[in-house]
Coordinates of C-alpha atoms and ligand atoms in Angstrom, one line a residue:
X1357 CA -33.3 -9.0 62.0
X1358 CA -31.6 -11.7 60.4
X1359 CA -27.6 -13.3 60.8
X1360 CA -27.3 -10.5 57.5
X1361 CA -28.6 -8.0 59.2
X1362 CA -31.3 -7.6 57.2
X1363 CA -34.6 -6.3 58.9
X1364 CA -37.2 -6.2 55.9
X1365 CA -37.1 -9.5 53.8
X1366 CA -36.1 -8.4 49.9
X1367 CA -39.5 -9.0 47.8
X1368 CA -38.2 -9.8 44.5
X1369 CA -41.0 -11.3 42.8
X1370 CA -43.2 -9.0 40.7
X1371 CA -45.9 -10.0 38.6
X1372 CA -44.3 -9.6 35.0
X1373 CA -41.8 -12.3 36.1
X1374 CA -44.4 -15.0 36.1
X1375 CA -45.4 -13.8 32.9
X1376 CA -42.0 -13.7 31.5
X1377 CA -41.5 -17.3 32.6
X1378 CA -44.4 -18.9 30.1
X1379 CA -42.9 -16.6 27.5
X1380 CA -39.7 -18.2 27.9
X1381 CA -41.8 -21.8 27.7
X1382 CA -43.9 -20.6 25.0
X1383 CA -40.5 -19.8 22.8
X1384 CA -38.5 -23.1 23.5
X1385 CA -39.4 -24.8 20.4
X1386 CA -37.9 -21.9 18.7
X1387 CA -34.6 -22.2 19.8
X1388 CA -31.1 -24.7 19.5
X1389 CA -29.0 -23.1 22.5
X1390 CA -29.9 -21.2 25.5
X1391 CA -27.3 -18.3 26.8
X1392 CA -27.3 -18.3 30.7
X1393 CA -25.4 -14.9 31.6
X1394 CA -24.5 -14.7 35.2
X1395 CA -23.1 -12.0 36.8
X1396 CA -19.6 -12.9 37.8
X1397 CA -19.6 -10.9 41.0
X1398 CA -22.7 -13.4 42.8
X1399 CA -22.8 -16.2 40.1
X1400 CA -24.7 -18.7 42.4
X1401 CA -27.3 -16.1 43.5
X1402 CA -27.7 -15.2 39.6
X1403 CA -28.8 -18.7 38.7
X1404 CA -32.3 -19.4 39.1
X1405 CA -33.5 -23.6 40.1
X1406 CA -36.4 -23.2 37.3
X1407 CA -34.0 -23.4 34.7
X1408 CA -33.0 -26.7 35.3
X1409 CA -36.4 -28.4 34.5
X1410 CA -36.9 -25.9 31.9
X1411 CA -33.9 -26.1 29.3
X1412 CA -33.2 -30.1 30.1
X1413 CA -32.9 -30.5 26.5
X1414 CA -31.5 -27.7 25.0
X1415 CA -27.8 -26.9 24.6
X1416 CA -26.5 -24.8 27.8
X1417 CA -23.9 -21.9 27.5
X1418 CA -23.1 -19.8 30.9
X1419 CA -21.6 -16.3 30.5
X1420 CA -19.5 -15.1 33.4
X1421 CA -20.7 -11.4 32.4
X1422 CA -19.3 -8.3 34.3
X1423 CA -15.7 -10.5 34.7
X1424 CA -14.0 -6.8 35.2
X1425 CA -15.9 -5.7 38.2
X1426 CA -14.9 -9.5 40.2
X1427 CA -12.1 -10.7 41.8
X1428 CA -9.6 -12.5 39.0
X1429 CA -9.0 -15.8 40.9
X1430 CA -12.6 -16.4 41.7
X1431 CA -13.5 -15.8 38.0
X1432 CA -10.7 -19.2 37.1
X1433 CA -13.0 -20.9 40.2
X1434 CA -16.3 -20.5 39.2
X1435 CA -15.1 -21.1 34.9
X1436 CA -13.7 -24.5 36.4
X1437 CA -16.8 -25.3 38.3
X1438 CA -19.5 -24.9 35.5
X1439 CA -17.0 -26.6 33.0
X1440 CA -17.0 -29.5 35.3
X1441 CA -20.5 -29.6 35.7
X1442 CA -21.1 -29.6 31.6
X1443 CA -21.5 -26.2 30.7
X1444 CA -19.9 -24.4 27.8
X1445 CA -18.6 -21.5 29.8
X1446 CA -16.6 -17.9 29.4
X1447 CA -15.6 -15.0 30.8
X1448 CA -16.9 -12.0 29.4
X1449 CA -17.2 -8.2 29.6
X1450 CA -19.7 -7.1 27.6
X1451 CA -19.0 -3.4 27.6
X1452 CA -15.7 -1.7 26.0
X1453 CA -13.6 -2.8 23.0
X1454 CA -13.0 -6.2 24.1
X1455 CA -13.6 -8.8 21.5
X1456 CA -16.8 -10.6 20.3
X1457 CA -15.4 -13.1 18.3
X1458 CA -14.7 -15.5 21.6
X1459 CA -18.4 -15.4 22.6
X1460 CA -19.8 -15.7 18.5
X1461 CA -17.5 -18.8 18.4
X1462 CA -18.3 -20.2 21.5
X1463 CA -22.2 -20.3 20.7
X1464 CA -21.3 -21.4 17.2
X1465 CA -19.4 -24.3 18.5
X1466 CA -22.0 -25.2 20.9
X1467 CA -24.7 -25.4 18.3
X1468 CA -22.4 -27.4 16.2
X1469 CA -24.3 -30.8 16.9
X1470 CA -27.9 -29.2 15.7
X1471 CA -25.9 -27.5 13.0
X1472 CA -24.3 -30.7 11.4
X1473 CA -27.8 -32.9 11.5
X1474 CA -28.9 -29.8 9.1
X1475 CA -26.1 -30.1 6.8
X1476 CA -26.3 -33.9 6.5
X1477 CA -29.5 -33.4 4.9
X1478 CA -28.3 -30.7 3.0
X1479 CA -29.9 -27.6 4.8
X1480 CA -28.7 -24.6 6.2
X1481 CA -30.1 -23.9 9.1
X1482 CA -29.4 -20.3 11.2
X1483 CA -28.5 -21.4 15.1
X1484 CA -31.3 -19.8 17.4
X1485 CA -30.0 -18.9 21.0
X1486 CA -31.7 -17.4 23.5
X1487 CA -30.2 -15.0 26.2
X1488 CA -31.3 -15.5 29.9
X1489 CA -30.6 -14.3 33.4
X1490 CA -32.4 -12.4 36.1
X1491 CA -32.1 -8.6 35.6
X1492 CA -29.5 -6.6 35.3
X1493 CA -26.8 -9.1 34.2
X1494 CA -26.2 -7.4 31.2
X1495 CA -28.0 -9.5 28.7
X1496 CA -29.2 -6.6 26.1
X1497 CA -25.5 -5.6 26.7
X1498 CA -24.2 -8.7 25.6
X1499 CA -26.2 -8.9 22.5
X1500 CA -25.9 -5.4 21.3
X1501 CA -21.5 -6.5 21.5
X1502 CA -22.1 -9.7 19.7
X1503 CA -24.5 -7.6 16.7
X1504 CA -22.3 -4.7 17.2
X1505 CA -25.4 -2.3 17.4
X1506 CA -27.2 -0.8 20.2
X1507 CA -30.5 -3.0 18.9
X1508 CA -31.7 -4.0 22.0
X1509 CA -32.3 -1.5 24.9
X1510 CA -29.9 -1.4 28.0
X1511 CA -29.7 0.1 31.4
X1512 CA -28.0 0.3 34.9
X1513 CA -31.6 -0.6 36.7
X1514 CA -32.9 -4.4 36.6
X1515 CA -36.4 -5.0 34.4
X1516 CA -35.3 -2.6 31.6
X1517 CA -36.3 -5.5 28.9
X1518 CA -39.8 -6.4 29.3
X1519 CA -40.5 -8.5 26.0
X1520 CA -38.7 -10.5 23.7
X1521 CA -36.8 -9.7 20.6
X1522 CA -34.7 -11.0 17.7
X1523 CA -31.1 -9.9 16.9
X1524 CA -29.7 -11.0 13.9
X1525 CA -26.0 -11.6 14.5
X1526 CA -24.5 -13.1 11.4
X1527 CA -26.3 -14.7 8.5
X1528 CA -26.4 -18.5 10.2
X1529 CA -27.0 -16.8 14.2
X1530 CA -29.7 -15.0 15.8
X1531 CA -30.6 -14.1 19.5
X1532 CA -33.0 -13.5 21.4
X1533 CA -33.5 -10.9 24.4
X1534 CA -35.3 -11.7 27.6
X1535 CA -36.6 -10.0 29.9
X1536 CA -34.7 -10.9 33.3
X1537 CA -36.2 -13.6 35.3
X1538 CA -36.1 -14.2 38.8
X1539 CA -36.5 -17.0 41.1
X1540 CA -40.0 -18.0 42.2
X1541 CA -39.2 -17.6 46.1
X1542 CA -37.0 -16.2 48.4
X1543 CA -35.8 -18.7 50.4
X1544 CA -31.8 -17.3 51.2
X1545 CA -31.2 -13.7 52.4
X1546 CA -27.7 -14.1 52.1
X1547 CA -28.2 -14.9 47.9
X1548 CA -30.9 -12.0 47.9
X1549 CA -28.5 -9.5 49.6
X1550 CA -26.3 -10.8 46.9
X1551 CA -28.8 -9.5 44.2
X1552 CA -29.6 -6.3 45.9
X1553 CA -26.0 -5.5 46.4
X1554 CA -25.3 -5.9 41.8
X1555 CA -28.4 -3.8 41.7
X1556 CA -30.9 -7.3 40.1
X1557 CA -33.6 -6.6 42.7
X1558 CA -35.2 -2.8 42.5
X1559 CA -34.2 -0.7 44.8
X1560 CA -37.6 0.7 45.6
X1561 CA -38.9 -2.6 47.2
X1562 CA -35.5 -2.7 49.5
X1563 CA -34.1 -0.5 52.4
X1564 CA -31.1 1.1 51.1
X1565 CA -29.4 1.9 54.0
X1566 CA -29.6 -1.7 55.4
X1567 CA -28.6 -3.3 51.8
X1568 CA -25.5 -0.9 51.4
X1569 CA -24.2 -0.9 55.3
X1570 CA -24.8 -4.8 54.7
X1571 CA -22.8 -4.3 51.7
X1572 CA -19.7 -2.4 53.5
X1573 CA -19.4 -4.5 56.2
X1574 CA -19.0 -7.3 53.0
X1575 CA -16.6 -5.1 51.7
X1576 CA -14.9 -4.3 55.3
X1577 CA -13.8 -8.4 55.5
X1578 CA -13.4 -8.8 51.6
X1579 CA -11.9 -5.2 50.2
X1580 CA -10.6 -3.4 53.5
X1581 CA -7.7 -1.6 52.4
X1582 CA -10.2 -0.4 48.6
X1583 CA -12.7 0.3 51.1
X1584 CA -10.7 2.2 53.4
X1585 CA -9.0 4.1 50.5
X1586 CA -12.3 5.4 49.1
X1587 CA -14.2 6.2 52.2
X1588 CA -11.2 7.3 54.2
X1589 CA -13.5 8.5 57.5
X1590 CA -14.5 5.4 58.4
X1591 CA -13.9 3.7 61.7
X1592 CA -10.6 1.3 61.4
X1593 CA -12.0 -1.2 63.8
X1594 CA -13.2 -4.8 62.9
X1595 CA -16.3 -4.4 65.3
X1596 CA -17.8 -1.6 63.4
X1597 CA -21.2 -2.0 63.0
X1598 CA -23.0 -1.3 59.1
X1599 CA -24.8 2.0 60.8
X1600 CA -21.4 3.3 61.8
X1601 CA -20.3 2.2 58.1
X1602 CA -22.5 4.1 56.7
X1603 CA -22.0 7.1 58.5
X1604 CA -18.2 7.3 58.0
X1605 CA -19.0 7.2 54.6
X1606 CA -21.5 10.1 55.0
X1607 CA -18.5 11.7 56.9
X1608 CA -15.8 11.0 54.3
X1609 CA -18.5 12.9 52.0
X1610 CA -19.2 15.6 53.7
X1611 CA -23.0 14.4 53.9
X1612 CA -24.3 16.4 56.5
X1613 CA -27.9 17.7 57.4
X1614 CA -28.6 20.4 59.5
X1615 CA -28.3 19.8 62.9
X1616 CA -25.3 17.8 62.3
X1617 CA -27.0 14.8 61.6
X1618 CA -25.0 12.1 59.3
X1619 CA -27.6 11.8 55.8
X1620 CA -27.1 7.6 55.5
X1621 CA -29.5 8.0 52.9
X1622 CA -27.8 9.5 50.6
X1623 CA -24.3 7.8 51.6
X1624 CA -26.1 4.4 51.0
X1625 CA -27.2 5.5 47.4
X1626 CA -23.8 6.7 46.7
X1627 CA -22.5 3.6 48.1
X1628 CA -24.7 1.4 46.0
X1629 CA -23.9 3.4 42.8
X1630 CA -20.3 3.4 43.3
X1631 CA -20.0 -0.1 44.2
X1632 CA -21.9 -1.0 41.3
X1633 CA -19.9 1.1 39.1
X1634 CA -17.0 -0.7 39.9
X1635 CA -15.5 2.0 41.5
X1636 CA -14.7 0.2 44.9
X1637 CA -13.2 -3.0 44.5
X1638 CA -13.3 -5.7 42.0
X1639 CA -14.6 -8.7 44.7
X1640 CA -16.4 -11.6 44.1
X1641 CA -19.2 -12.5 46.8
X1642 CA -19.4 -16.1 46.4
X1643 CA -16.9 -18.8 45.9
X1644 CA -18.2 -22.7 43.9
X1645 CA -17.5 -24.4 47.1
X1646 CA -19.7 -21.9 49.6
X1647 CA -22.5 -24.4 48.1
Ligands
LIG1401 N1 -18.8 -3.2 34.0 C1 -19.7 -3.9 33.2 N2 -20.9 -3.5 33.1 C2 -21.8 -4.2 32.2 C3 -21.3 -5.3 31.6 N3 -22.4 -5.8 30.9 C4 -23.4 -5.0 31.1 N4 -23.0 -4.0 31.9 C5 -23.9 -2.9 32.4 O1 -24.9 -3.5 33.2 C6 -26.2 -2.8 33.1 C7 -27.3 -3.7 32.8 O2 -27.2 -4.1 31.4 P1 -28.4 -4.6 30.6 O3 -27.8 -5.2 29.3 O4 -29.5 -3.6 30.5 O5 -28.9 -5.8 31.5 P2 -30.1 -6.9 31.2 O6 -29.6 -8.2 31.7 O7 -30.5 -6.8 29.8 O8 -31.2 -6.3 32.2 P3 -32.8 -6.5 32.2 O9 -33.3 -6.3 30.8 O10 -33.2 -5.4 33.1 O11 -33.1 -7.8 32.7 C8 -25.9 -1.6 32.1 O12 -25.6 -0.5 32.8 C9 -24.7 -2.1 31.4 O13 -23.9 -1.1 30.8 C10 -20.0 -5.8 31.8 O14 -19.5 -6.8 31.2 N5 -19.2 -5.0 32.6
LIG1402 MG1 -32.3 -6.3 29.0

């Protein structure tokens, strides 16, 4: 077991990523802008090292996607940090009524640059941008807002997209959608956790019951009184272990098998669901200066 308690190291690699990967290379040429959308809740474990040698040329935009299901002050943090580092950055939700006009504008204004050297020489030219992330992020989610159709398929499980695709978006803006990408090698449990707990990393290679007692015992330190609220038969002691976690939650549920055993299972699955449906707490699992 590992300082995360993690027993069984999280395999997040399958073989259509590697494909995916010389897609994206293959399509470069095509595009002016690239779209990084991270999910606001883990943003460092969301970005993946390859894209650094890969879009060194092209113009960079990252999307702080899911900014209703994290913590409000960390959101300000991490929009500071990539701003410092160069980025055109926002905070975005991509589901609901909110408005699309910030994001259209912010790509627009990004590819401003490309757009101008066109209209010097008397061309219009329609800005390409493409969408990436690692699964899950909400990608398809955020183009379907910014097209305002339901073009490009979406779903609450990572690897829903498995090709790419066109969206027109305005007369003079198109993107495309990726499938999610994920990083070569895992190297940091504590990032992978991370994944497994906003549901990038399938949960069929993963042990659920160690990824969402992990996960409470996150939410014990960083959401106690949410936590606490929700699952209201939990222990109240700062030693509790994940196991006992988990069972309180199988307690506050009424999850019982016969024999008066405590079903985990299915309090871990609820867990996961619920946390990932932002039904727990809105918290933010890493901060720009944990690096
Ligand atoms: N709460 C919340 N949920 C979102 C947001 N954006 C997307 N989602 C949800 O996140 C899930 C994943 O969305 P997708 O758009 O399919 O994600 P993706 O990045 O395209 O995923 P892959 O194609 O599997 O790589 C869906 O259930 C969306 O409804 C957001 O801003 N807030
Ligand atoms: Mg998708």
């Amino acid at each position: 077991m590992d300082e995360n308690g993690i027993k069984s190291a999280i395999n997040w690699y399958p073989g259509h990523m590697a494909k995916a990967k010389r897609m994206l290379e293959e399509d470069l040429k095509l595009i002016d802008v690239v779209v990084e959308i991270v999910d606001a809740r883990a943003p460092m474990a969301c970005r993946n090292p390859d894209f650094e040698a890969l879009f060194k040329n092209k113009i960079r935009i990252v999307l702080l996607n899911k900014a209703d299901l994290s913590s409000k002050e960390a959101n300000k943090a991490w929009t500071r940090h990539f701003s410092d580092e160069g980025y055109s950055v926002l905070e975005y939700v991509s589901i609901g009524s909110g408005s699309r006009k910030n994001a259209v504008s912010l790509i627009e204004k990004a590819g401003e640059p490309i757009l101008k050297k066109y209209r010097d020489k008397g061309v219009s030219k329609t800005l390409r941008a493409m969408v990436v992330g690692i699964p899950n992020v909400g990608k398809s989610t955020f183009i379907n807002k910014l097209a305002g159709t339901g073009k490009a398929l979406t779903g609450d499980k990572p690897g829903v997209t498995r090709g790419k695709q066109w969206v027109k978006i305005s007369p003079y803006l198109e993107l495309m959608d990726t499938p999610g990408l994920l990083w070569a090698k895992l190297d940091d449990q504590t990032l992978a956790k991370h994944l497994a707990y906003i549901g990038s990393i399938r949960d069929d290679v993963m042990n659920v019951e160690e990824i969402a007692g992990a996960l409470l015992s996150d939410l014990s330190s960083l959401a106690h009184s949410e936590l606490y609220s929700r699952y209201p038969k939990i222990t109240q002691d700062e030693a509790v272990s994940p196991e006992e976690l988990l069972e309180g939650v199988a307690k506050s549920r009424g999850f019982i098998l016969k024999g008066g055993v405590y079903d985990t299972e299915r309090a871990a699955r609820i867990v996961l669901d619920e946390y990932r449906a932002g039904k727990i707490a809105k918290v933010t699992f890493e901060l720009p200066d944990d690096e």
